[in-house]
Tab-separated table of C-alpha atoms in Angstrom:
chain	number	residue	atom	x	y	z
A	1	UNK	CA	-119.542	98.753	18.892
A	2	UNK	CA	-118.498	98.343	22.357
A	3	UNK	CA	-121.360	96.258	23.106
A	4	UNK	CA	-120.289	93.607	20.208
A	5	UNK	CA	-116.828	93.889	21.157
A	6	UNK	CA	-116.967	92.620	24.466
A	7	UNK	CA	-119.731	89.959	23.687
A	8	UNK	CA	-117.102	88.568	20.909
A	9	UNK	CA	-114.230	88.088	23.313
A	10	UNK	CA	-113.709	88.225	26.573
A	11	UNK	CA	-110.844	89.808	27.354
A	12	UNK	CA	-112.802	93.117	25.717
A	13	UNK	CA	-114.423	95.341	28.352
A	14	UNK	CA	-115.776	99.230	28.335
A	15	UNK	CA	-113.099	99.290	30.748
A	16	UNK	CA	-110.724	99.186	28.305
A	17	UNK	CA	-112.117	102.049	26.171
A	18	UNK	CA	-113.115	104.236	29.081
A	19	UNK	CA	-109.503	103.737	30.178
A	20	UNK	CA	-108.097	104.970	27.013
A	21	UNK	CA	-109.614	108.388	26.487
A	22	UNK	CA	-108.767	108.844	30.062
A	23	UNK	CA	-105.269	108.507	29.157
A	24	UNK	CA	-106.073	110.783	26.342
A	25	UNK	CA	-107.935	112.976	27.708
A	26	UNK	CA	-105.446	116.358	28.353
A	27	UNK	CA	-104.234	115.350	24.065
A	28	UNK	CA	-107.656	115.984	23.142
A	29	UNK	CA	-108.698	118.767	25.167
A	30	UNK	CA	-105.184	120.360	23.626
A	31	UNK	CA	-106.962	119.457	20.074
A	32	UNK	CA	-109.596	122.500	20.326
A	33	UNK	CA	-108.980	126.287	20.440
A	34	UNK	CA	-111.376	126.968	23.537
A	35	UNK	CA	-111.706	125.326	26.510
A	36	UNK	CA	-114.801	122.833	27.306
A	37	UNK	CA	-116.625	123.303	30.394
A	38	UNK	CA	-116.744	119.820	31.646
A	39	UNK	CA	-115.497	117.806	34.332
A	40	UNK	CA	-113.418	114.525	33.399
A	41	UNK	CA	-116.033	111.875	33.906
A	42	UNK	CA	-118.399	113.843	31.698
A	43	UNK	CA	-115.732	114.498	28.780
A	44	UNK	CA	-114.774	111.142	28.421
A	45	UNK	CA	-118.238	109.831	28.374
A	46	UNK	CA	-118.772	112.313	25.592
A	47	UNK	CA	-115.986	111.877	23.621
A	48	UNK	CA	-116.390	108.213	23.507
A	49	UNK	CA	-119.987	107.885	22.671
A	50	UNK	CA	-119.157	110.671	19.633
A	51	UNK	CA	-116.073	108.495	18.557
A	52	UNK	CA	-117.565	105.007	18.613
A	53	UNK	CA	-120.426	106.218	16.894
A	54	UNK	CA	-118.508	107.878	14.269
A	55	UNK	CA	-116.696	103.853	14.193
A	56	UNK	CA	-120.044	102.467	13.573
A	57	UNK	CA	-120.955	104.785	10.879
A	58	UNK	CA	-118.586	104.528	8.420
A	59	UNK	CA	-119.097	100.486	7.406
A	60	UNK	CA	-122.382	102.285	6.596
A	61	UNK	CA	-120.948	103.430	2.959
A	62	UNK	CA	-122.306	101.066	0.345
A	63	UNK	CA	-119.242	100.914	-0.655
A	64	UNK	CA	-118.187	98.497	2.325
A	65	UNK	CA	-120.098	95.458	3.670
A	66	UNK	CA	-120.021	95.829	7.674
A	67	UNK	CA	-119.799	91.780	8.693
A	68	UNK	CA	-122.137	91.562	12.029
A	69	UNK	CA	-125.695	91.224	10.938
A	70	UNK	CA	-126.971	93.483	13.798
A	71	UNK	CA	-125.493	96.172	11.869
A	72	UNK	CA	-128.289	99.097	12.115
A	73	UNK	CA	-126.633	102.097	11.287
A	74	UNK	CA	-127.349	101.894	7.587
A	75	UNK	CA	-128.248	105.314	6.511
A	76	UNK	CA	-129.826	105.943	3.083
A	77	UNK	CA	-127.724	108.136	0.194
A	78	UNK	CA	-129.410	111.477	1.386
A	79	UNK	CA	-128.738	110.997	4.841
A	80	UNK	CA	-125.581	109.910	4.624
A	81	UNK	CA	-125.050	112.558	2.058
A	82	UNK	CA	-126.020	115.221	5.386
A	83	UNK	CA	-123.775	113.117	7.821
A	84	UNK	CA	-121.422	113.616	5.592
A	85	UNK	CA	-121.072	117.573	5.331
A	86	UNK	CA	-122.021	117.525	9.409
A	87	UNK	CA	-118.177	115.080	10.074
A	88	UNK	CA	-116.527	118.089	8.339
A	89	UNK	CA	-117.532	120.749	10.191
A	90	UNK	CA	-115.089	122.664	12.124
A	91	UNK	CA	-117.229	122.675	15.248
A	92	UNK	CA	-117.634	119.133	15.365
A	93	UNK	CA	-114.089	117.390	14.938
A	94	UNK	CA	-112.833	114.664	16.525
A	95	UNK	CA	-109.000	113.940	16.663
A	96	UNK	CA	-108.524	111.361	14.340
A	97	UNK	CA	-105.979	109.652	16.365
A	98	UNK	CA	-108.790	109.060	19.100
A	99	UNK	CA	-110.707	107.410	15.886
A	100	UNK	CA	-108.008	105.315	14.858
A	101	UNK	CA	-107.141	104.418	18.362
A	102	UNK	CA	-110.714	103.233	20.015
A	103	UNK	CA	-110.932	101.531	16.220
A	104	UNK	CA	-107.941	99.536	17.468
A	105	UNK	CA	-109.511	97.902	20.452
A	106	UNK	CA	-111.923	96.575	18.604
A	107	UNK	CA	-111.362	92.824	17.398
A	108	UNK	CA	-110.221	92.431	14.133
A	109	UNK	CA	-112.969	89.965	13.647
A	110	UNK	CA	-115.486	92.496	13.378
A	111	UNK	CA	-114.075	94.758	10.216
A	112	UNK	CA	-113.449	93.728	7.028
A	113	UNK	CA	-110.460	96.081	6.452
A	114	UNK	CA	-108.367	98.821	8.565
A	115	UNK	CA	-109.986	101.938	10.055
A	116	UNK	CA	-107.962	103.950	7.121
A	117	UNK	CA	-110.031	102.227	4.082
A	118	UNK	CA	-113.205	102.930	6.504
A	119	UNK	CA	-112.388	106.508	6.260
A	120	UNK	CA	-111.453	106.827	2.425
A	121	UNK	CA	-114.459	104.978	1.429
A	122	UNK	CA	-116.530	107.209	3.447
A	123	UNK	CA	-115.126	110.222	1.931
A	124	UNK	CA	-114.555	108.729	-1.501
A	125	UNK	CA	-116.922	111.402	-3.007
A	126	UNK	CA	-113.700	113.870	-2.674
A	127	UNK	CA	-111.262	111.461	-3.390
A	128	UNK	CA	-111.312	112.486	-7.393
A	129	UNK	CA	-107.140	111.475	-7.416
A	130	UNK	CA	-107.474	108.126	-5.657
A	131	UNK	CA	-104.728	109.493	-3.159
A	132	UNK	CA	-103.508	107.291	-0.362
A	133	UNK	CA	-102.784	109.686	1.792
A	134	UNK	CA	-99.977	109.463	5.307
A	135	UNK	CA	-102.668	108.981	7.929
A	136	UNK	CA	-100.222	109.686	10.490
A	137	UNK	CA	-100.443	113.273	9.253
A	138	UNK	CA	-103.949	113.172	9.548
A	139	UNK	CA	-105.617	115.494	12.123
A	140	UNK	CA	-109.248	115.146	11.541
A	141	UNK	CA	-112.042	114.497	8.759
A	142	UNK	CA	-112.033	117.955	7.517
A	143	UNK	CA	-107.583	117.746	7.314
A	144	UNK	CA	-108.638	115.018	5.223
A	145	UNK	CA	-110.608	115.974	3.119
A	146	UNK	CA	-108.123	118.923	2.322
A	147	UNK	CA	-105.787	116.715	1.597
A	148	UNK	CA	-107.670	114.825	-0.925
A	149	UNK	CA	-108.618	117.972	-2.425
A	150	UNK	CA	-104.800	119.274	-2.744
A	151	UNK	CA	-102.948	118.692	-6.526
A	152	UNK	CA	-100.268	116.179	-6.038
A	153	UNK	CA	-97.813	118.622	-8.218
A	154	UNK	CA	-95.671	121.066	-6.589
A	155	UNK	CA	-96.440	124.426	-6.753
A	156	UNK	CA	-94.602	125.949	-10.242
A	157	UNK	CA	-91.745	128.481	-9.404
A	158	UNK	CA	-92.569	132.037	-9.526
A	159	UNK	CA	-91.656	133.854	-13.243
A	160	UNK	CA	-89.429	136.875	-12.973
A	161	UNK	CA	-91.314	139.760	-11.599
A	162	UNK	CA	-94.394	137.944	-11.616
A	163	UNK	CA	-97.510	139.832	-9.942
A	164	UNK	CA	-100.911	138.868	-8.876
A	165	UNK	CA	-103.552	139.651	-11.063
A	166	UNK	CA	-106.836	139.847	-10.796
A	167	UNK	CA	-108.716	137.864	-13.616
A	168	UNK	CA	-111.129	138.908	-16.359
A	169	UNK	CA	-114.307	137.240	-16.410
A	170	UNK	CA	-115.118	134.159	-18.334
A	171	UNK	CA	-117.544	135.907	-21.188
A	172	UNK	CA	-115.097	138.479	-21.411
A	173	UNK	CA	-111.985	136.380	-22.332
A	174	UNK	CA	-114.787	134.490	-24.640
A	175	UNK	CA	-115.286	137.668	-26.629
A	176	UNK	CA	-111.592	137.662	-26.774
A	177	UNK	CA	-111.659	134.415	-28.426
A	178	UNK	CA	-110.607	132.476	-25.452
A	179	UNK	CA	-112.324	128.967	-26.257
A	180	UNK	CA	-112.984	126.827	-22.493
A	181	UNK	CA	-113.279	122.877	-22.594
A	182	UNK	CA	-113.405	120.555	-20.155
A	183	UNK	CA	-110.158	118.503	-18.575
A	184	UNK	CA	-109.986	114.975	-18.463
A	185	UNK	CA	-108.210	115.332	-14.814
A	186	UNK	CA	-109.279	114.779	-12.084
A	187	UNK	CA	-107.582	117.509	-10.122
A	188	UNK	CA	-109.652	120.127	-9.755
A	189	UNK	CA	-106.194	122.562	-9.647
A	190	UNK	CA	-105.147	121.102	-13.172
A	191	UNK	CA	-106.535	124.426	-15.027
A	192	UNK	CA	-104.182	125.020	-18.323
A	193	UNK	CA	-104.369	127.693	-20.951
A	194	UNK	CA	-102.871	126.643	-24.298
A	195	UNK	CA	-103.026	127.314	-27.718
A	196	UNK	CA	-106.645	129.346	-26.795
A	197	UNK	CA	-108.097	127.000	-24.716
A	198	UNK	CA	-108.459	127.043	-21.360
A	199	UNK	CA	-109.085	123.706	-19.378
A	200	UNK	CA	-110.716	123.541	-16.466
A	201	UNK	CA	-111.596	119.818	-14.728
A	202	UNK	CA	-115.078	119.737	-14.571
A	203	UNK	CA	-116.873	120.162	-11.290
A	204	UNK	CA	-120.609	120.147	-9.862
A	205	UNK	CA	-121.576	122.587	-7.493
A	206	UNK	CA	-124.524	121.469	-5.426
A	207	UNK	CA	-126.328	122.497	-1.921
A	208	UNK	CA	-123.397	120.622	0.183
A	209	UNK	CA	-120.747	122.236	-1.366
A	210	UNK	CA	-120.905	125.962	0.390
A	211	UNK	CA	-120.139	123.964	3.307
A	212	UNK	CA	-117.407	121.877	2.313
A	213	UNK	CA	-115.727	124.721	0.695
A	214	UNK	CA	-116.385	126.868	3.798
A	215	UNK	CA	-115.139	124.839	6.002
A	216	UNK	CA	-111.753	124.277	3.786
A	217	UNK	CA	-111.220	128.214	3.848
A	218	UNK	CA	-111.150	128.145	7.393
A	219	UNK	CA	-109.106	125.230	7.975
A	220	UNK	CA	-106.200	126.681	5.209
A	221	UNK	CA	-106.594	130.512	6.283
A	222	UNK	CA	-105.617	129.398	10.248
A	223	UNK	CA	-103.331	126.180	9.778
A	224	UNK	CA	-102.112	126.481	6.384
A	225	UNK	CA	-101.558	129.862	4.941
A	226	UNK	CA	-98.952	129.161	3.141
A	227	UNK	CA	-100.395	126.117	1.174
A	228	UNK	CA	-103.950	127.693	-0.047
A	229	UNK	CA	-104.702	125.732	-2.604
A	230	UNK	CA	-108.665	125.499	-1.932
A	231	UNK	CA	-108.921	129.793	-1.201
A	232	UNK	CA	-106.343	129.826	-4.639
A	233	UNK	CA	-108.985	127.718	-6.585
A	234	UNK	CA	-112.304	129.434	-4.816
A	235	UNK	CA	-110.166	132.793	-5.650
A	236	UNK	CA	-109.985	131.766	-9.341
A	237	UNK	CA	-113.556	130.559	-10.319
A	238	UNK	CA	-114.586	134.178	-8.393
A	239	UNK	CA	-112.942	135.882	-11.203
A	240	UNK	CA	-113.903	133.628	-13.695
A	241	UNK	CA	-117.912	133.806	-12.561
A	242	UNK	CA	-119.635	137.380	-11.998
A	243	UNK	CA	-122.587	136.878	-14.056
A	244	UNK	CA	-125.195	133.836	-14.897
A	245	UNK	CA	-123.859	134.819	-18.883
A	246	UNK	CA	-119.971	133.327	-16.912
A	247	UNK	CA	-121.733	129.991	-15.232
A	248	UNK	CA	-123.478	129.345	-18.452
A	249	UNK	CA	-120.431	129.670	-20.686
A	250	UNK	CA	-119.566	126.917	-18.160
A	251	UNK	CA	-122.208	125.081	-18.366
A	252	UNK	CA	-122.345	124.976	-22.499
A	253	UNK	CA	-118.778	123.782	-22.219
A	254	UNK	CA	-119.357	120.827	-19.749
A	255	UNK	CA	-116.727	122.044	-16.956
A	256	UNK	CA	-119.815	123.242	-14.289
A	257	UNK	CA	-122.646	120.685	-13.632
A	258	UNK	CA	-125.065	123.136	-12.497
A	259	UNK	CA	-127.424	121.713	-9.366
A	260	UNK	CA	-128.361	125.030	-7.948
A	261	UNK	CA	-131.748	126.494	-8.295
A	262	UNK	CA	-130.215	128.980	-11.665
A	263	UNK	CA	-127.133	130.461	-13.049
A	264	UNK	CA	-127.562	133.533	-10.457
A	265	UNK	CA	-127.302	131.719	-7.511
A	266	UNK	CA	-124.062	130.070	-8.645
A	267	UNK	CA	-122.663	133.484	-10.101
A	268	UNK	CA	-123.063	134.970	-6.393
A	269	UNK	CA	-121.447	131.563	-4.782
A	270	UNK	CA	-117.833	132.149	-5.010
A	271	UNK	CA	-118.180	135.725	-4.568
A	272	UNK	CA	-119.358	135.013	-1.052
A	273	UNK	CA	-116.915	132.313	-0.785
A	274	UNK	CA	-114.182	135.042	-1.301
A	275	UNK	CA	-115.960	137.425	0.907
A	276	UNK	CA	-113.324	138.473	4.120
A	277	UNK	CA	-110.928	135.946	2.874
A	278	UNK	CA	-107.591	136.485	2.613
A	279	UNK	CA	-105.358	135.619	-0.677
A	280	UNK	CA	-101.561	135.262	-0.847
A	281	UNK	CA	-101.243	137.229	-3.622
A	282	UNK	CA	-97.123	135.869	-3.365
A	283	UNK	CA	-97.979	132.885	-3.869
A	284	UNK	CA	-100.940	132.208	-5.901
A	285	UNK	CA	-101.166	128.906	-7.052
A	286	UNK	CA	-102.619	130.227	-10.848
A	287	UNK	CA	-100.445	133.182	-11.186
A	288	UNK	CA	-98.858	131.927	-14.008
A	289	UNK	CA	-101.885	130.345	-16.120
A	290	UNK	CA	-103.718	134.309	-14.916
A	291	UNK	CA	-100.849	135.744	-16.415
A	292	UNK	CA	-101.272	133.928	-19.625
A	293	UNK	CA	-105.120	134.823	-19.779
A	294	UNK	CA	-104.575	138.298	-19.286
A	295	UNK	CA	-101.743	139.016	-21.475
A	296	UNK	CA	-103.696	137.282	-24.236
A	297	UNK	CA	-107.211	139.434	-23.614
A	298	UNK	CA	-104.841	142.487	-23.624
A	299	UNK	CA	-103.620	141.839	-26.984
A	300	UNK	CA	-106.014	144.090	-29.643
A	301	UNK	CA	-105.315	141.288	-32.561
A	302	UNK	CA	-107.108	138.694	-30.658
A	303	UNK	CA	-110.217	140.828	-30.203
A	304	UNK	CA	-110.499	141.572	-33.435
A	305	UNK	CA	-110.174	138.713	-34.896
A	306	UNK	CA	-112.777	137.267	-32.410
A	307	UNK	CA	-115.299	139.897	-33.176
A	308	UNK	CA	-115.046	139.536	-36.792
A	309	UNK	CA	-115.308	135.430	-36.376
A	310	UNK	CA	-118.165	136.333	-33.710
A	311	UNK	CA	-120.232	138.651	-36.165
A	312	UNK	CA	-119.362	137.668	-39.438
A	313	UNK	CA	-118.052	134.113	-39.313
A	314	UNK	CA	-120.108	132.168	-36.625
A	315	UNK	CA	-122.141	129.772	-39.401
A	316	UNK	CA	-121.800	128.639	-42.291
A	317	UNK	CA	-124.944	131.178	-43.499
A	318	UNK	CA	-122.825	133.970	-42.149
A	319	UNK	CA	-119.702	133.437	-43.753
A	320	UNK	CA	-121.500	132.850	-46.686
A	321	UNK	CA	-123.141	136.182	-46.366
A	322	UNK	CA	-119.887	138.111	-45.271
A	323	UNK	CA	-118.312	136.364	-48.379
A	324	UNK	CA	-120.887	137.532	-50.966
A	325	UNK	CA	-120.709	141.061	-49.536
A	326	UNK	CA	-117.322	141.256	-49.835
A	327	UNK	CA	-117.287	139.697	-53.555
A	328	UNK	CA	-120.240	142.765	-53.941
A	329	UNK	CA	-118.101	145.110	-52.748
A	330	UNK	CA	-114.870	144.181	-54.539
A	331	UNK	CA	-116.970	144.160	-57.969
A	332	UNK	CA	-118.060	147.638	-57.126
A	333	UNK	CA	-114.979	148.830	-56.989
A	334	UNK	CA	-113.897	147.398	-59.635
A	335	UNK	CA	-116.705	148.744	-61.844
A	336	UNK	CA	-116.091	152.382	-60.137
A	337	UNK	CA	-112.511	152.216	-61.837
A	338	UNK	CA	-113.251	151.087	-65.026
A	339	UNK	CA	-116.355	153.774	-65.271
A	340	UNK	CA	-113.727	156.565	-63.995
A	341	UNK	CA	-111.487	155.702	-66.646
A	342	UNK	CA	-113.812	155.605	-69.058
């Protein structure tokens, strides 16, 4: 990067990027909880080779072509697939206003678009809302990719005297005659129960996404917890999931694509996830849709009349069967009468 910005104009220098992390330098030590044993000259030398290489990565999505021809940082899908979880983790941030401003010294000449479209290409793979997001609020990769995550609807206002509860499991509200399909949004919080049916957007769970989602606890349960939308959602699938029986109910419906090695695995993953994490049971983003589920396990008609569509009414041979037996049965007592009275 620096090397083809200074060969492309002249007035472009390491100079001038050397001197701006030195000007930034007390901002970004400020940026990280503990304090880094180095002197100045080594800091800046390693925060600038991190952030221009960071720069130079992300043309490397296919989704972008990067215009120089030297271009050699393009990474195949499964590599950049690892780069990608490593940019997210916690322990190896870089301010994103150090990004955007060593992007800006640049020449123009060399990018096709602004460091912003860079970024949301690179991270497309989470952007299932297409949000544009207020970079300005931006803090680092992982911020963003909380953001992206995040339902663009307002939390709904509590109901009166409206508690946490926990939530029954997703074969048990099945035998209740809860039916689950799959959501056409792309929000992973738009879960709705209605009329029986309980929606949930469909999502894959694969070997990147224990660190994505680990990494999103930590970032809500220290910056944000107020606004846990990712420990509310994790909190929900743990009640949903407790045995492979739950993921493949899932499964069957088309809401879980399944990439993990069997339904086990994935039954254990968001108990783990929810393992020493801390829910704000006052303001739990699915209170009101757990509410719903509950009430309507609770109610004794709704068993019933799941169980008897369950064991007697599942296919067309059944109901046939359960049919005839009852016509049998209705005969015989019929015949009963008529020999009593005789």
């Amino acid at each position: 990067m620096i090397r083809r910005s200074t060969s492309s104009a002249a007035n472009y220098s390491l100079s001038n990027y050397i001197e701006f992390v030195k000007k930034s330098e007390d901002k970004i030590r400020r940026c990280y909880s503990e304090h880094i044993e180095m002197d100045s000259d080594e800091f800046v030398a390693m925060i600038l080779i991190d952030g221009c290489f960071i720069i130079e990565l992300l043309p490397s999505s296919s989704y972008i072509v990067f215009k120089d021809e030297d271009h050699s940082l393009l990474p195949s899908m499964w590599l950049q697939e690892r780069i990608n979880r490593e940019l997210i983790l916690l322990e190896n941030l870089v301010p994103f206003f150090l990004l955007q401003g060593l992007f800006s010294l640049a020449p123009a000449s060399l990018y096709m678009c602004p460091f912003p479209d860079l970024t949301l290409n690179w991270f497309s793979k989470f952007n299932f809302q297409n949000k544009r997001p207020n970079f300005k609020l931006v803090k680092h990769f992982t911020d963003l990719v909380l953001i992206l995550f995040r339902p663009t609807s307002q939390r709904l206002p509590r109901r009166k005297e409206e508690k946490f509860q926990f939530l029954h499991s997703a074969t048990e509200l099945s035998d209740a005659g809860v039916k689950f399909q799959a959501s056409s949004s792309k929000c992973l919080h738009d879960i709705q129960f209605k009329k029986q049916v309980l929606e949930i957007p469909r999502f894959t769970l694969d070997q990147g996404t224990d660190t994505v989602f680990r990494n999103l606890i930590a970032l809500e349960h220290y910056h944000y917890p107020d606004d846990t939308y990712i420990i509310d959602y994790v909190g929900f699938l743990d009640g949903l999931l407790n045995t492979p029986r739950d993921v493949d109910l899932l499964v069957q419906s088309e809401i879980m694509c399944n990439l993990l090695s069997d339904s086990k695995n994935e039954a254990g993953f968001y108990n783990q996830l929810c393992t020493n994490t801390v829910m704000c049971y006052n303001n739990y983003y699915f209170s009101r849709v757990s509410k719903d589920l509950n009430e309507y396990y609770q109610a004794p008609m709704n068993k019933l009349k799941a169980t008897l569509k369950r064991d007697y009414f599942n296919t067309p041979w059944q109901t046939a069967a359960t049919l005839a037996a009852i016509t049998l049965l209705i005969l015989t007592c019929i015949q009963t009468v008529f020999s009593i009275i005789n």
